Short mmCIF file of C-alpha atoms and ligand atoms in Angstrom, two decimals:
data_model
loop_
_atom_site.label_atom_id
_atom_site.label_comp_id
_atom_site.label_asym_id
_atom_site.label_seq_id
_atom_site.Cartn_x
_atom_site.Cartn_y
_atom_site.Cartn_z
CA MET A 1 145.47 75.76 30.68
CA SER A 2 143.15 77.97 28.68
CA PHE A 3 141.19 80.91 29.99
CA GLU A 4 137.48 80.32 29.59
CA THR A 5 136.36 82.89 32.14
CA ILE A 6 138.27 86.07 32.91
CA SER A 7 137.45 88.39 35.77
CA VAL A 8 138.45 92.04 35.95
CA ILE A 9 138.32 93.68 39.39
CA GLY A 10 137.78 97.42 39.16
CA LEU A 11 135.76 98.67 36.16
CA GLY A 12 137.30 102.12 35.79
CA TYR A 13 139.38 103.79 33.10
CA ILE A 14 141.61 100.72 32.71
CA GLY A 15 139.51 97.81 33.98
CA LEU A 16 136.46 98.42 31.82
CA PRO A 17 138.34 98.77 28.50
CA THR A 18 140.38 95.67 29.40
CA ALA A 19 137.24 93.68 30.25
CA ALA A 20 135.65 94.85 27.00
CA ALA A 21 138.75 93.89 25.00
CA PHE A 22 138.65 90.29 26.29
CA ALA A 23 134.88 90.12 25.75
CA SER A 24 135.30 91.36 22.18
CA ARG A 25 137.43 88.23 21.60
CA GLN A 26 134.49 86.04 22.69
CA LYS A 27 135.81 85.37 26.20
CA ASN A 28 133.37 85.10 29.06
CA VAL A 29 134.21 88.15 31.20
CA ILE A 30 132.98 88.92 34.71
CA GLY A 31 133.62 92.53 35.67
CA VAL A 32 133.59 93.28 39.39
CA ASP A 33 133.12 96.70 40.92
CA ILE A 34 132.04 97.80 44.39
CA ASN A 35 130.17 100.75 42.83
CA PRO A 36 126.55 99.62 42.17
CA HIS A 37 126.02 102.51 39.75
CA ALA A 38 128.92 101.30 37.56
CA VAL A 39 127.64 97.71 37.69
CA GLU A 40 124.10 98.69 36.78
CA THR A 41 125.24 101.02 33.97
CA ILE A 42 127.49 98.40 32.39
CA ASN A 43 124.81 95.69 32.59
CA ARG A 44 122.56 98.05 30.61
CA GLY A 45 125.26 98.10 27.93
CA ALA A 46 126.23 101.68 28.74
CA ILE A 47 129.39 103.18 30.27
CA HIS A 48 129.97 105.44 33.30
CA ILE A 49 133.26 106.93 32.07
CA VAL A 50 134.23 108.82 28.94
CA GLU A 51 136.62 107.18 26.51
CA PRO A 52 136.30 107.28 22.71
CA ASP A 53 134.93 104.04 21.17
CA LEU A 54 134.55 102.27 24.53
CA ASP A 55 130.75 102.60 24.50
CA VAL A 56 130.39 100.64 21.27
CA VAL A 57 132.61 97.76 22.42
CA VAL A 58 130.90 97.53 25.84
CA ARG A 59 127.39 97.65 24.37
CA ARG A 60 128.18 94.86 21.96
CA ALA A 61 129.93 92.74 24.61
CA VAL A 62 126.95 93.03 26.96
CA GLU A 63 124.38 92.39 24.21
CA GLU A 64 126.25 89.27 23.11
CA LYS A 65 126.46 88.18 26.76
CA TYR A 66 130.27 87.99 26.88
CA LEU A 67 130.47 90.72 29.53
CA ARG A 68 128.51 91.13 32.72
CA ALA A 69 129.22 93.18 35.82
CA VAL A 70 128.75 92.09 39.43
CA ILE A 71 129.41 93.51 42.89
CA ALA A 72 131.31 90.56 44.39
CA PRO A 73 133.87 88.23 42.77
CA GLN A 74 132.84 84.90 41.26
CA PRO A 75 135.06 81.98 40.19
CA ALA A 76 137.17 82.54 37.03
CA ASP A 77 140.37 81.21 35.47
CA ALA A 78 142.19 84.56 35.53
CA PHE A 79 141.73 87.64 37.70
CA LEU A 80 143.04 91.07 36.74
CA ILE A 81 143.12 93.70 39.46
CA ALA A 82 142.78 97.25 38.13
CA VAL A 83 141.78 99.28 41.17
CA PRO A 84 143.06 102.75 42.12
CA THR A 85 146.35 103.18 44.00
CA PRO A 86 146.25 106.79 45.20
CA PHE A 87 148.77 108.27 47.61
CA LYS A 88 148.13 109.35 51.15
CA GLY A 89 148.73 112.86 52.49
CA ASP A 90 152.45 112.16 52.93
CA HIS A 91 152.82 110.88 49.33
CA GLN A 92 153.03 107.27 50.52
CA PRO A 93 151.16 104.87 48.21
CA ASP A 94 147.83 103.71 49.57
CA MET A 95 147.30 100.00 48.85
CA VAL A 96 143.94 99.59 50.60
CA TYR A 97 141.98 99.01 47.39
CA VAL A 98 144.48 96.41 46.16
CA GLU A 99 144.35 94.63 49.50
CA ALA A 100 140.53 94.66 49.52
CA ALA A 101 140.44 93.36 45.93
CA ALA A 102 143.00 90.61 46.68
CA ARG A 103 141.16 89.46 49.79
CA SER A 104 137.84 89.45 47.93
CA ILE A 105 139.09 87.26 45.07
CA ALA A 106 140.90 84.96 47.53
CA THR A 107 137.53 83.51 48.53
CA VAL A 108 136.85 82.19 45.00
CA LEU A 109 140.44 81.23 43.95
CA LYS A 110 141.12 77.67 42.88
CA LYS A 111 144.11 75.61 41.79
CA GLY A 112 145.31 76.64 38.31
CA ASP A 113 144.13 80.25 38.50
CA LEU A 114 146.17 83.26 37.39
CA VAL A 115 146.12 86.56 39.31
CA ILE A 116 147.45 89.72 37.66
CA LEU A 117 147.98 93.08 39.30
CA GLU A 118 147.63 95.94 36.78
CA SER A 119 147.28 98.91 39.13
CA THR A 120 150.28 101.24 39.26
CA SER A 121 152.08 100.13 42.41
CA PRO A 122 155.27 100.60 44.42
CA VAL A 123 158.08 98.07 44.00
CA GLY A 124 157.25 94.96 46.02
CA ALA A 125 153.47 95.35 45.75
CA THR A 126 152.99 92.09 43.83
CA GLU A 127 154.82 90.13 46.55
CA GLN A 128 152.68 91.94 49.11
CA MET A 129 149.53 91.00 47.22
CA ALA A 130 150.73 87.39 47.02
CA GLY A 131 151.15 87.52 50.81
CA TRP A 132 147.54 88.66 51.29
CA LEU A 133 146.30 85.85 49.01
CA ALA A 134 148.38 83.22 50.82
CA ASP A 135 147.21 84.55 54.14
CA SER A 136 143.55 84.23 53.10
CA ARG A 137 143.96 80.82 51.42
CA PRO A 138 146.32 78.55 53.41
CA ASP A 139 144.90 75.58 51.47
CA LEU A 140 146.50 76.78 48.19
CA THR A 141 150.19 77.32 47.32
CA PHE A 142 151.54 80.54 45.79
CA PRO A 143 154.77 81.38 43.90
CA GLN A 144 156.57 82.81 46.95
CA GLN A 145 156.08 79.41 48.62
CA ALA A 146 156.17 76.85 45.83
CA GLY A 147 157.86 78.63 42.88
CA GLU A 148 157.03 77.04 39.54
CA GLN A 149 154.93 74.36 41.29
CA ALA A 150 152.52 76.89 42.84
CA ASP A 151 148.77 76.24 42.58
CA VAL A 152 148.17 79.89 41.64
CA ASN A 153 150.26 81.97 39.22
CA ILE A 154 150.83 85.66 39.92
CA ALA A 155 152.18 88.48 37.74
CA TYR A 156 152.44 92.25 37.63
CA CYS A 157 151.44 93.64 34.19
CA PRO A 158 151.11 97.41 34.16
CA GLU A 159 148.82 99.22 31.78
CA ARG A 160 150.41 102.02 29.75
CA VAL A 161 147.51 103.36 27.67
CA LEU A 162 146.98 107.04 26.98
CA PRO A 163 143.58 108.35 28.11
CA GLY A 164 141.69 109.38 24.97
CA GLN A 165 143.38 106.61 22.94
CA VAL A 166 142.80 103.67 25.25
CA MET A 167 140.95 101.43 22.82
CA VAL A 168 143.80 101.67 20.30
CA GLU A 169 146.77 101.62 22.68
CA LEU A 170 145.36 98.74 24.75
CA ILE A 171 145.61 96.50 21.70
CA LYS A 172 148.67 97.93 19.96
CA ASN A 173 151.14 98.84 22.75
CA ASP A 174 153.78 96.36 23.86
CA ARG A 175 153.09 94.99 27.31
CA VAL A 176 155.59 94.44 30.13
CA ILE A 177 154.86 91.13 31.86
CA GLY A 178 156.37 90.70 35.32
CA GLY A 179 155.70 87.17 36.53
CA MET A 180 156.71 86.06 40.03
CA THR A 181 158.25 83.07 38.20
CA PRO A 182 158.93 82.42 34.49
CA ALA A 183 155.86 80.14 34.41
CA CYS A 184 153.73 82.99 35.77
CA SER A 185 155.04 85.27 33.01
CA ALA A 186 154.33 82.72 30.34
CA ARG A 187 150.71 82.33 31.50
CA ALA A 188 150.18 86.08 31.77
CA SER A 189 151.54 86.54 28.23
CA ALA A 190 149.14 83.85 27.00
CA LEU A 191 146.28 85.74 28.61
CA TYR A 192 147.11 89.13 27.05
CA ASN A 193 147.80 87.53 23.68
CA ILE A 194 144.05 86.91 23.50
CA PHE A 195 143.68 90.52 22.32
CA LEU A 196 147.16 92.02 22.12
CA GLU A 197 148.70 92.99 18.79
CA GLY A 198 151.77 94.47 20.50
CA GLU A 199 154.46 92.24 22.00
CA CYS A 200 154.55 90.76 25.51
CA VAL A 201 157.99 91.46 26.99
CA GLU A 202 158.66 89.24 29.98
CA THR A 203 160.60 90.16 33.12
CA ASN A 204 160.17 89.77 36.88
CA ALA A 205 157.50 91.48 38.98
CA ARG A 206 159.77 94.05 40.66
CA THR A 207 161.26 95.22 37.35
CA ALA A 208 157.77 95.50 35.84
CA GLU A 209 156.57 97.56 38.82
CA MET A 210 159.56 99.89 38.51
CA CYS A 211 159.16 100.07 34.72
CA LYS A 212 155.66 101.55 35.02
CA LEU A 213 156.83 104.12 37.56
CA THR A 214 159.86 104.92 35.41
CA GLU A 215 157.80 105.62 32.29
CA ASN A 216 155.62 108.19 33.99
CA SER A 217 158.54 109.71 35.94
CA PHE A 218 160.48 110.09 32.69
CA ARG A 219 157.59 112.10 31.25
CA ASP A 220 157.17 114.14 34.43
CA VAL A 221 160.86 115.07 34.52
CA ASN A 222 160.78 116.08 30.86
CA ILE A 223 157.66 118.22 31.34
CA ALA A 224 159.28 119.80 34.40
CA PHE A 225 162.25 120.76 32.21
CA ALA A 226 159.87 122.51 29.80
CA ASN A 227 158.01 124.19 32.67
CA GLU A 228 161.25 125.40 34.24
CA LEU A 229 162.33 126.80 30.87
CA SER A 230 159.04 128.71 30.64
CA LEU A 231 159.80 130.47 33.95
CA ILE A 232 163.34 131.28 32.86
CA CYS A 233 162.18 132.56 29.47
CA ALA A 234 159.53 134.78 31.06
CA ALA A 235 162.23 136.33 33.27
CA GLN A 236 164.57 136.76 30.29
CA GLY A 237 161.97 138.16 27.88
CA ILE A 238 162.26 135.17 25.51
CA ASN A 239 159.37 133.40 23.78
CA VAL A 240 159.62 129.86 25.20
CA TRP A 241 157.61 128.32 22.35
CA GLU A 242 159.98 129.69 19.75
CA LEU A 243 162.96 128.67 21.89
CA ILE A 244 161.75 125.05 22.18
CA ARG A 245 160.91 124.89 18.48
CA LEU A 246 164.42 126.03 17.63
CA ALA A 247 166.18 123.78 20.16
CA ASN A 248 164.19 120.80 18.87
CA ARG A 249 165.76 121.31 15.43
CA HIS A 250 168.86 119.72 17.01
CA PRO A 251 168.85 116.04 16.01
CA ARG A 252 169.16 114.78 19.60
CA VAL A 253 166.98 117.33 21.44
CA ASN A 254 163.26 116.77 21.94
CA ILE A 255 161.86 119.12 24.61
CA LEU A 256 158.22 118.69 25.63
CA GLN A 257 155.76 121.58 26.00
CA PRO A 258 155.24 123.77 29.08
CA GLY A 259 151.76 124.26 30.47
CA PRO A 260 149.86 125.31 33.58
CA GLY A 261 151.18 122.23 35.45
CA VAL A 262 150.82 118.46 35.23
CA GLY A 263 147.44 116.85 35.78
CA GLY A 264 145.67 113.54 35.45
CA HIS A 265 145.78 110.63 37.81
CA CYS A 266 149.09 109.10 36.69
CA ILE A 267 151.99 111.39 35.95
CA ALA A 268 151.33 113.68 38.93
CA VAL A 269 151.10 110.64 41.24
CA ASP A 270 153.37 107.80 40.15
CA PRO A 271 156.77 109.53 40.59
CA TRP A 272 155.95 109.95 44.29
CA PHE A 273 155.92 106.13 44.59
CA ILE A 274 159.62 106.12 43.65
CA VAL A 275 160.36 109.08 45.94
CA ALA A 276 158.50 107.46 48.86
CA GLN A 277 160.65 104.31 48.61
CA ASN A 278 163.93 106.13 47.83
CA PRO A 279 163.77 109.52 49.56
CA GLU A 280 167.55 110.05 49.56
CA LEU A 281 168.20 108.87 46.02
CA ALA A 282 165.26 110.18 43.97
CA ARG A 283 166.37 113.83 44.02
CA LEU A 284 165.69 114.72 40.39
CA ILE A 285 162.33 112.92 40.36
CA ARG A 286 161.21 114.75 43.52
CA THR A 287 162.35 118.12 42.17
CA ALA A 288 160.47 117.54 38.91
CA ARG A 289 157.29 116.88 40.90
CA GLU A 290 157.86 120.08 42.86
CA VAL A 291 158.52 122.13 39.71
CA ASN A 292 155.34 120.84 38.06
CA ASP A 293 153.21 121.17 41.20
CA SER A 294 154.30 124.78 41.68
CA LYS A 295 153.49 125.84 38.12
CA PRO A 296 149.78 126.69 38.78
CA HIS A 297 150.87 129.16 41.46
CA TRP A 298 153.30 130.82 39.09
CA VAL A 299 150.51 131.12 36.50
CA VAL A 300 148.29 132.83 39.06
CA GLU A 301 151.09 135.34 39.77
CA GLN A 302 151.18 136.10 36.03
CA VAL A 303 147.41 136.66 36.09
CA LYS A 304 147.73 139.02 39.06
CA ALA A 305 150.35 141.01 37.16
CA ALA A 306 148.08 141.17 34.08
CA VAL A 307 145.16 142.40 36.21
CA ALA A 308 147.42 145.05 37.76
CA ASP A 309 148.43 146.22 34.26
CA CYS A 310 144.79 146.27 33.19
CA LEU A 311 143.83 148.36 36.23
CA ALA A 312 146.70 150.78 35.66
CA ALA A 313 145.73 151.26 32.02
CA ASN A 314 141.98 151.63 32.52
CA ASP A 315 141.62 153.37 35.82
CA GLN A 316 139.05 150.68 36.83
CA ARG A 317 138.25 149.10 40.17
CA ALA A 318 139.42 145.49 40.59
CA SER A 319 135.79 144.43 40.98
CA ASP A 320 135.09 145.74 37.44
CA VAL A 321 137.74 143.54 35.87
CA THR A 322 136.49 140.30 34.30
CA ILE A 323 138.88 137.37 33.92
CA ALA A 324 138.10 134.47 31.57
CA CYS A 325 139.83 131.11 32.00
CA PHE A 326 139.94 129.02 28.81
CA GLY A 327 139.87 125.28 29.50
CA LEU A 328 139.53 123.12 32.60
CA ALA A 329 140.49 119.64 31.36
CA PHE A 330 143.83 118.16 32.40
CA LYS A 331 144.90 117.97 28.77
CA PRO A 332 143.56 118.96 25.34
CA ASN A 333 140.43 117.63 23.65
CA ILE A 334 139.12 115.53 26.55
CA ASP A 335 136.52 116.16 29.26
CA ASP A 336 138.55 114.69 32.14
CA LEU A 337 138.99 117.29 34.89
CA ARG A 338 140.67 114.97 37.41
CA GLU A 339 143.74 116.50 39.09
CA SER A 340 143.64 119.23 36.48
CA PRO A 341 146.04 122.15 36.97
CA ALA A 342 143.60 124.28 34.95
CA VAL A 343 140.91 123.75 37.59
CA GLU A 344 143.44 124.64 40.29
CA VAL A 345 144.42 127.85 38.49
CA ALA A 346 140.77 128.86 37.94
CA GLN A 347 140.01 128.17 41.60
CA LEU A 348 143.01 130.17 42.85
CA ILE A 349 142.07 133.08 40.57
CA ALA A 350 138.41 133.04 41.65
CA GLU A 351 139.34 132.94 45.34
CA TRP A 352 141.64 135.92 44.94
CA HIS A 353 139.82 138.03 42.32
CA ARG A 354 137.12 140.50 43.36
CA GLY A 355 135.49 140.81 39.92
CA ASP A 356 133.89 138.12 37.75
CA THR A 357 135.79 134.95 36.87
CA LEU A 358 134.39 133.26 33.76
CA VAL A 359 135.25 129.75 32.68
CA VAL A 360 135.01 128.27 29.17
CA GLU A 361 135.13 124.48 28.86
CA PRO A 362 133.27 123.24 25.78
CA HIS A 363 133.78 119.60 26.84
CA VAL A 364 131.68 119.78 30.03
CA GLU A 365 128.15 120.88 30.85
CA HIS A 366 128.65 121.60 34.54
CA LEU A 367 131.34 123.23 36.62
CA PRO A 368 133.35 120.96 38.93
CA LYS A 369 132.46 121.31 42.63
CA ALA A 370 135.63 123.31 43.38
CA LEU A 371 134.47 126.11 41.06
CA VAL A 372 130.75 126.23 41.79
CA GLY A 373 129.77 129.52 43.38
CA HIS A 374 133.04 131.33 42.54
CA THR A 375 132.98 131.15 38.74
CA THR A 376 130.52 131.12 35.84
CA LEU A 377 130.61 128.61 32.98
CA VAL A 378 130.06 130.56 29.76
CA SER A 379 130.35 130.05 26.01
CA LEU A 380 133.49 130.84 24.11
CA ASP A 381 131.88 133.85 22.46
CA GLU A 382 130.59 135.29 25.71
CA ALA A 383 134.02 134.94 27.32
CA LEU A 384 135.72 136.68 24.41
CA GLN A 385 133.10 139.44 24.54
CA ARG A 386 133.18 140.09 28.26
CA ALA A 387 136.72 139.38 29.43
CA ASP A 388 139.28 142.05 30.17
CA VAL A 389 141.98 139.48 30.96
CA VAL A 390 142.19 136.14 29.15
CA VAL A 391 143.92 133.10 30.69
CA MET A 392 144.57 130.24 28.26
CA LEU A 393 144.91 126.99 30.20
CA VAL A 394 144.26 124.11 27.78
CA ASP A 395 145.19 123.91 24.10
CA HIS A 396 141.86 122.42 22.99
CA GLN A 397 141.41 122.33 19.23
CA VAL A 398 138.42 124.69 19.53
CA PHE A 399 140.61 127.31 21.19
CA LYS A 400 143.37 126.95 18.62
CA ALA A 401 140.77 127.61 15.93
CA ILE A 402 139.84 131.04 17.34
CA PRO A 403 140.97 133.64 14.78
CA ALA A 404 143.59 135.88 16.38
CA ALA A 405 141.66 138.95 15.22
CA THR A 406 138.72 138.11 17.50
CA VAL A 407 140.91 138.18 20.59
CA ARG A 408 140.92 141.91 21.31
CA GLN A 409 142.21 141.70 24.91
CA PRO A 410 145.70 143.14 25.38
CA TRP A 411 146.08 141.20 28.67
CA ILE A 412 146.59 137.54 27.87
CA VAL A 413 148.26 134.87 30.00
CA ASP A 414 148.78 132.04 27.54
CA THR A 415 150.14 128.98 29.38
CA LYS A 416 149.96 126.73 26.29
CA GLY A 417 151.24 129.02 23.58
CA VAL A 418 147.93 128.83 21.71
CA TRP A 419 148.34 132.43 20.58
CA ARG A 420 152.10 132.23 20.46
N1 SAJ B 501 151.74 117.70 29.55
C1 SAJ B 501 152.46 118.88 29.43
N2 SAJ B 501 153.37 118.98 28.42
C2 SAJ B 501 153.58 117.98 27.53
C3 SAJ B 501 152.85 116.78 27.65
C4 SAJ B 501 151.93 116.67 28.69
O1 SAJ B 501 152.31 119.82 30.23
O2 SAJ B 501 154.40 118.18 26.62
C5 SAJ B 501 150.75 117.57 30.64
C6 SAJ B 501 149.33 117.35 30.14
O3 SAJ B 501 148.70 118.56 29.81
C7 SAJ B 501 148.71 116.68 31.36
C8 SAJ B 501 149.87 115.85 31.93
O4 SAJ B 501 151.04 116.40 31.37
O5 SAJ B 501 148.32 117.64 32.32
C9 SAJ B 501 149.80 114.38 31.62
O6 SAJ B 501 149.34 114.16 30.30
P1 SAJ B 501 149.99 113.07 29.32
O7 SAJ B 501 149.29 113.14 28.03
O8 SAJ B 501 151.46 113.22 29.29
O9 SAJ B 501 149.75 111.68 30.08
P2 SAJ B 501 148.47 110.94 30.73
O10 SAJ B 501 148.46 111.22 32.18
O11 SAJ B 501 147.24 111.17 29.97
O12 SAJ B 501 148.91 109.39 30.48
C10 SAJ B 501 150.17 108.95 30.96
C11 SAJ B 501 150.89 108.22 29.83
N3 SAJ B 501 152.29 107.97 30.20
C12 SAJ B 501 153.31 108.32 29.40
O13 SAJ B 501 153.17 108.88 28.35
C13 SAJ B 501 154.67 107.95 29.87
C14 SAJ B 501 150.16 106.92 29.52
O14 SAJ B 501 150.88 106.17 28.54
C15 SAJ B 501 150.01 106.09 30.80
O15 SAJ B 501 149.34 104.86 30.57
C16 SAJ B 501 149.19 106.91 31.77
O16 SAJ B 501 149.93 108.10 32.08
C17 SAJ B 501 148.95 106.07 33.01
O17 SAJ B 501 147.83 105.55 33.16
O18 SAJ B 501 149.89 105.84 33.80
#
């Protein structure tokens, strides 16, 4: 059965690019989002999120009438759910948005439809979603009841695109397809093959769920290793950047880079889904999370030590010392401040410090709420002019381009090795 109309539920960082990718292949796409601002913006041919090249694809898709956004689901041949799956206070995954999305599409489901869950989810979430659908639609059969004969096919197909490169990776990356039955996988592969240049690799839903969590946990553990090394090197008087560069000359060693911590909405979250389901077994994964989550606090201790040195050298009062934080984004060359360790560090510094705390973030025009009132957003030049203590938090290209000679401050806490 072909897919004439495709519906994407959740028009955020994953849903909107995915909807636009199908629409760019001349498929009729209905995007659904509970946020009226997002719906209105998209229907104008504009976008409410920042992602390179997405604006062009969305504008064209809307102009050519292949993409439209609505508040409530309408009938389609395939539904992709790409809503947030945050965790609750105790690090347990919160599936409320998935449940709400599943129950809302249940009302318009018909025989022959395909439902795909894309949101990062704990193992078993697809079966749970299938349960909600079956519960809402007793007149239809689902794979957990009727196997290959089910009226509705269901699969888990995680996204694995890198923010900042979504429009390329969405098309080129291989895709893991976790059908509840082989027939479900085959239909899901057919759907993604509408725009995919990478390969669809088929498995079952539980393996696909675990695969997504594994990918991000792998990266988290490897970053934690680099972050732990940076603490050890600071204690031992060794330059961690040089150390990693040298160790990586070994043919089978490839250490990642330390930083102020791990941010974003994926790597700092997803490993907890494994820990929540396997608290006794996931020891390394939990420790990695703890190492990365504690890094901002260690950075702040380094800043306090630098301020103490500055005071000792200058015979100043603490309130006369100006600290400048370079970068707020959760990684270089983007404007995304979500779950950013740089914001956390700047906030902790501003709450503690009695003098001025300046912030430089060339990718944003306004301070995030957490920093308003405690810090001042200034230009790069002003920060370099006024600061006594410099804290480098994000290795943006613009910061790397600063000539070393213009950085006159002797007190520098460089968490990214920009001035290594
Ligand atoms: N980071 C370091 N050191 C490094 C690399 C990264 O400290 O050597 C930090 C970054 O500064 C950032 C955080 O880690 O704060 C995460 O950044 P990232 O670039 O590693 O990953 P994300 O969160 O932008 O995207 C990840 C990707 N997953 C993997 O690479 C395994 C992406 O492919 C996923 O699709 C995405 O999570 C997601 O949506 O799950």
